[in-house]
PDB file of C-alpha atoms in Angstrom:
ATOM      1  CA  HIS A   2     -12.312  -5.790   4.722  1.00 68.00           C
ATOM      2  CA  PRO A   3     -15.409  -8.025   4.691  1.00 73.00           C
ATOM      3  CA  ARG A   4     -13.671 -10.739   2.623  1.00 76.00           C
ATOM      4  CA  SER A   5     -10.871 -10.951   5.182  1.00 73.00           C
ATOM      5  CA  LEU A   6     -13.355 -11.349   8.000  1.00 71.00           C
ATOM      6  CA  ARG A   7     -15.249 -14.025   6.078  1.00 75.00           C
ATOM      7  CA  ALA A   8     -12.016 -15.912   5.344  1.00 76.00           C
ATOM      8  CA  ALA A   9     -11.117 -15.811   9.046  1.00 74.00           C
ATOM      9  CA  GLY A  10     -14.125 -18.000   9.727  1.00 70.00           C
ATOM     10  CA  GLY A  11     -15.383 -15.907  12.606  1.00 65.00           C
ATOM     11  CA  SER A  12     -12.201 -16.140  14.661  1.00 65.00           C
ATOM     12  CA  ALA A  13     -11.107 -12.571  13.888  1.00 61.00           C
ATOM     13  CA  GLY A  14     -13.736 -11.053  16.140  1.00 60.00           C
ATOM     14  CA  PHE A  15     -12.751 -13.253  19.058  1.00 62.00           C
ATOM     15  CA  ARG A  16      -8.986 -12.795  18.863  1.00 64.00           C
ATOM     16  CA  THR A  17      -8.353  -9.510  17.105  1.00 65.00           C
ATOM     17  CA  GLN A  18      -9.420  -6.010  17.952  1.00 72.00           C
ATOM     18  CA  ILE A  19     -10.497  -4.399  14.670  1.00 70.00           C
ATOM     19  CA  LEU A  20      -9.568  -0.740  14.403  1.00 77.00           C
ATOM     20  CA  GLN A  21     -10.226   1.855  11.756  1.00 82.00           C
ATOM     21  CA  GLY A  22      -7.411   4.203  10.830  1.00 81.00           C
ATOM     22  CA  PRO A  23      -7.620   7.780   9.640  1.00 82.00           C
ATOM     23  CA  SER A  24      -9.346   8.627   6.370  1.00 82.00           C
ATOM     24  CA  LEU A  25      -7.318   9.549   3.293  1.00 78.00           C
ATOM     25  CA  GLU A  26      -8.352  13.175   3.817  1.00 80.00           C
ATOM     26  CA  GLU A  27      -7.040  13.090   7.383  1.00 83.00           C
ATOM     27  CA  LEU A  28      -3.737  11.631   6.153  1.00 78.00           C
ATOM     28  CA  ARG A  29      -3.388  14.362   3.535  1.00 77.00           C
ATOM     29  CA  VAL A  30      -3.663  17.029   6.250  1.00 79.00           C
ATOM     30  CA  THR A  31      -0.364  15.831   7.777  1.00 82.00           C
ATOM     31  CA  GLY A  32       1.534  17.299   4.814  1.00 81.00           C
ATOM     32  CA  ALA A  33       3.390  14.053   4.117  1.00 84.00           C
ATOM     33  CA  PRO A  34       2.990  12.784   0.534  1.00 89.00           C
ATOM     34  CA  LEU A  35       0.759   9.750   0.129  1.00 88.00           C
ATOM     35  CA  TYR A  36       1.779   7.029  -2.340  1.00 91.00           C
ATOM     36  CA  GLY A  37      -0.441   4.183  -3.434  1.00 89.00           C
ATOM     37  CA  LEU A  38       0.832   0.799  -4.588  1.00 90.00           C
ATOM     38  CA  SER A  39      -0.361   0.216  -8.137  1.00 86.00           C
ATOM     39  CA  ALA A  40       0.720  -1.760 -11.195  1.00 81.00           C
ATOM     40  CA  GLU A  41       0.392   1.543 -13.085  1.00 81.00           C
ATOM     41  CA  GLY A  42       2.854   3.373 -10.821  1.00 87.00           C
ATOM     42  CA  SER A  43       6.508   4.337 -11.102  1.00 91.00           C
ATOM     43  CA  ASP A  44       9.187   1.701 -10.477  1.00 93.00           C
ATOM     44  CA  VAL A  45       9.911   1.695  -6.749  1.00 94.00           C
ATOM     45  CA  GLY A  46      13.481   0.533  -7.432  1.00 92.00           C
ATOM     46  CA  SER A  47      14.454   3.988  -8.687  1.00 91.00           C
ATOM     47  CA  PHE A  48      12.228   5.962  -6.315  1.00 93.00           C
ATOM     48  CA  GLU A  49      13.799   8.591  -4.043  1.00 93.00           C
ATOM     49  CA  PHE A  50      11.924   8.259  -0.766  1.00 93.00           C
ATOM     50  CA  PRO A  51      11.084  11.506   1.034  1.00 91.00           C
ATOM     51  CA  GLU A  52      11.815  11.798   4.753  1.00 87.00           C
ATOM     52  CA  ARG A  53       8.119  11.321   5.606  1.00 86.00           C
ATOM     53  CA  PHE A  54       5.440   9.654   3.508  1.00 88.00           C
ATOM     54  CA  GLY A  55       2.341   7.503   3.665  1.00 88.00           C
ATOM     55  CA  LEU A  56       2.033   4.195   1.825  1.00 89.00           C
ATOM     56  CA  LEU A  57      -1.372   2.882   0.781  1.00 88.00           C
ATOM     57  CA  PRO A  58      -1.611  -0.737  -0.373  1.00 88.00           C
ATOM     58  CA  GLY A  59      -4.811  -1.544  -2.216  1.00 80.00           C
ATOM     59  CA  LEU A  60      -7.666  -3.732  -1.105  1.00 74.00           C
ATOM     60  CA  GLU A  61      -8.095  -7.155  -2.669  1.00 69.00           C
ATOM     61  CA  GLY A  62     -10.183  -6.540  -5.781  1.00 72.00           C
ATOM     62  CA  PRO A  63     -10.837  -2.783  -5.840  1.00 77.00           C
ATOM     63  CA  GLY A  64      -7.192  -1.762  -5.377  1.00 77.00           C
ATOM     64  CA  ILE A  65      -6.451   1.857  -4.478  1.00 82.00           C
ATOM     65  CA  PRO A  66      -8.581   4.949  -5.144  1.00 81.00           C
ATOM     66  CA  HIS A  67      -8.265   6.299  -8.697  1.00 80.00           C
ATOM     67  CA  ALA A  68      -6.790   9.571  -7.403  1.00 77.00           C
ATOM     68  CA  LEU A  69      -3.732   7.643  -6.144  1.00 79.00           C
ATOM     69  CA  ARG A  70      -3.117   5.618  -9.321  1.00 81.00           C
ATOM     70  CA  GLY A  71      -0.832   6.485 -12.202  1.00 79.00           C
ATOM     71  CA  PRO A  72       2.724   7.837 -12.157  1.00 75.00           C
ATOM     72  CA  GLN A  73       2.404   9.251  -8.610  1.00 81.00           C
ATOM     73  CA  ALA A  74       1.875   5.678  -7.336  1.00 90.00           C
ATOM     74  CA  LEU A  75       4.638   3.138  -6.725  1.00 92.00           C
ATOM     75  CA  ARG A  76       4.983  -0.165  -8.568  1.00 90.00           C
ATOM     76  CA  VAL A  77       6.952  -3.273  -7.656  1.00 91.00           C
ATOM     77  CA  PRO A  78       8.347  -4.604 -10.970  1.00 90.00           C
ATOM     78  CA  MET A  79       7.370  -8.177 -11.854  1.00 86.00           C
ATOM     79  CA  GLN A  80       8.127 -10.693 -14.549  1.00 85.00           C
ATOM     80  CA  PRO A  81       5.986 -10.385 -17.699  1.00 85.00           C
ATOM     81  CA  GLY A  82       2.772 -12.361 -17.389  1.00 83.00           C
ATOM     82  CA  GLN A  83       2.419 -11.834 -13.634  1.00 78.00           C
ATOM     83  CA  GLU A  84      -0.814 -10.041 -12.828  1.00 73.00           C
ATOM     84  CA  SER A  85      -0.192  -8.773  -9.304  1.00 72.00           C
ATOM     85  CA  LEU A  86       1.427  -9.332  -5.932  1.00 79.00           C
ATOM     86  CA  ASN A  87      -0.257  -9.935  -2.617  1.00 84.00           C
ATOM     87  CA  ALA A  88      -0.717  -6.524  -0.946  1.00 86.00           C
ATOM     88  CA  ALA A  89       1.251  -7.537   2.155  1.00 87.00           C
ATOM     89  CA  THR A  90       4.139  -8.820   0.015  1.00 90.00           C
ATOM     90  CA  ALA A  91       4.238  -5.662  -2.109  1.00 90.00           C
ATOM     91  CA  THR A  92       4.151  -3.516   1.035  1.00 92.00           C
ATOM     92  CA  ALA A  93       6.990  -5.517   2.595  1.00 94.00           C
ATOM     93  CA  ILE A  94       9.131  -5.066  -0.540  1.00 94.00           C
ATOM     94  CA  VAL A  95       8.556  -1.303  -0.606  1.00 94.00           C
ATOM     95  CA  LEU A  96       9.265  -0.920   3.118  1.00 94.00           C
ATOM     96  CA  TYR A  97      12.438  -2.979   2.757  1.00 95.00           C
ATOM     97  CA  LEU A  98      13.635  -0.727  -0.077  1.00 94.00           C
ATOM     98  CA  TRP A  99      12.761   2.340   1.995  1.00 93.00           C
ATOM     99  CA  SER A 100      14.714   0.991   4.980  1.00 93.00           C
ATOM    100  CA  THR A 101      17.821   0.409   2.857  1.00 90.00           C
ATOM    101  CA  HIS A 102      17.664   3.893   1.268  1.00 82.00           C
ATOM    102  CA  SER A 103      17.141   5.912   4.421  1.00 59.00           C
TER     103      SER A 103
END
């Protein structure tokens, strides 16, 4: 993401190889369900993880595509008044829950 590169102060290009992953359409072809992380999603604490799935954390600012929002998305519950979690933190929480349920 351009903001991440700007925040890295130019060092990202010298130390990190930047790769682009598959598109959302390419991920959908695999047949595994794709879940976005969204404040509008279903509580991940009661989610039954399928054997295979994709997890899409949102970008800072724009979040996830509208097609992946709503009840089919996953939400990490927070205290009232909290706006959001860092995407990496939310992803780590979901992956931890997945690892303890599988």
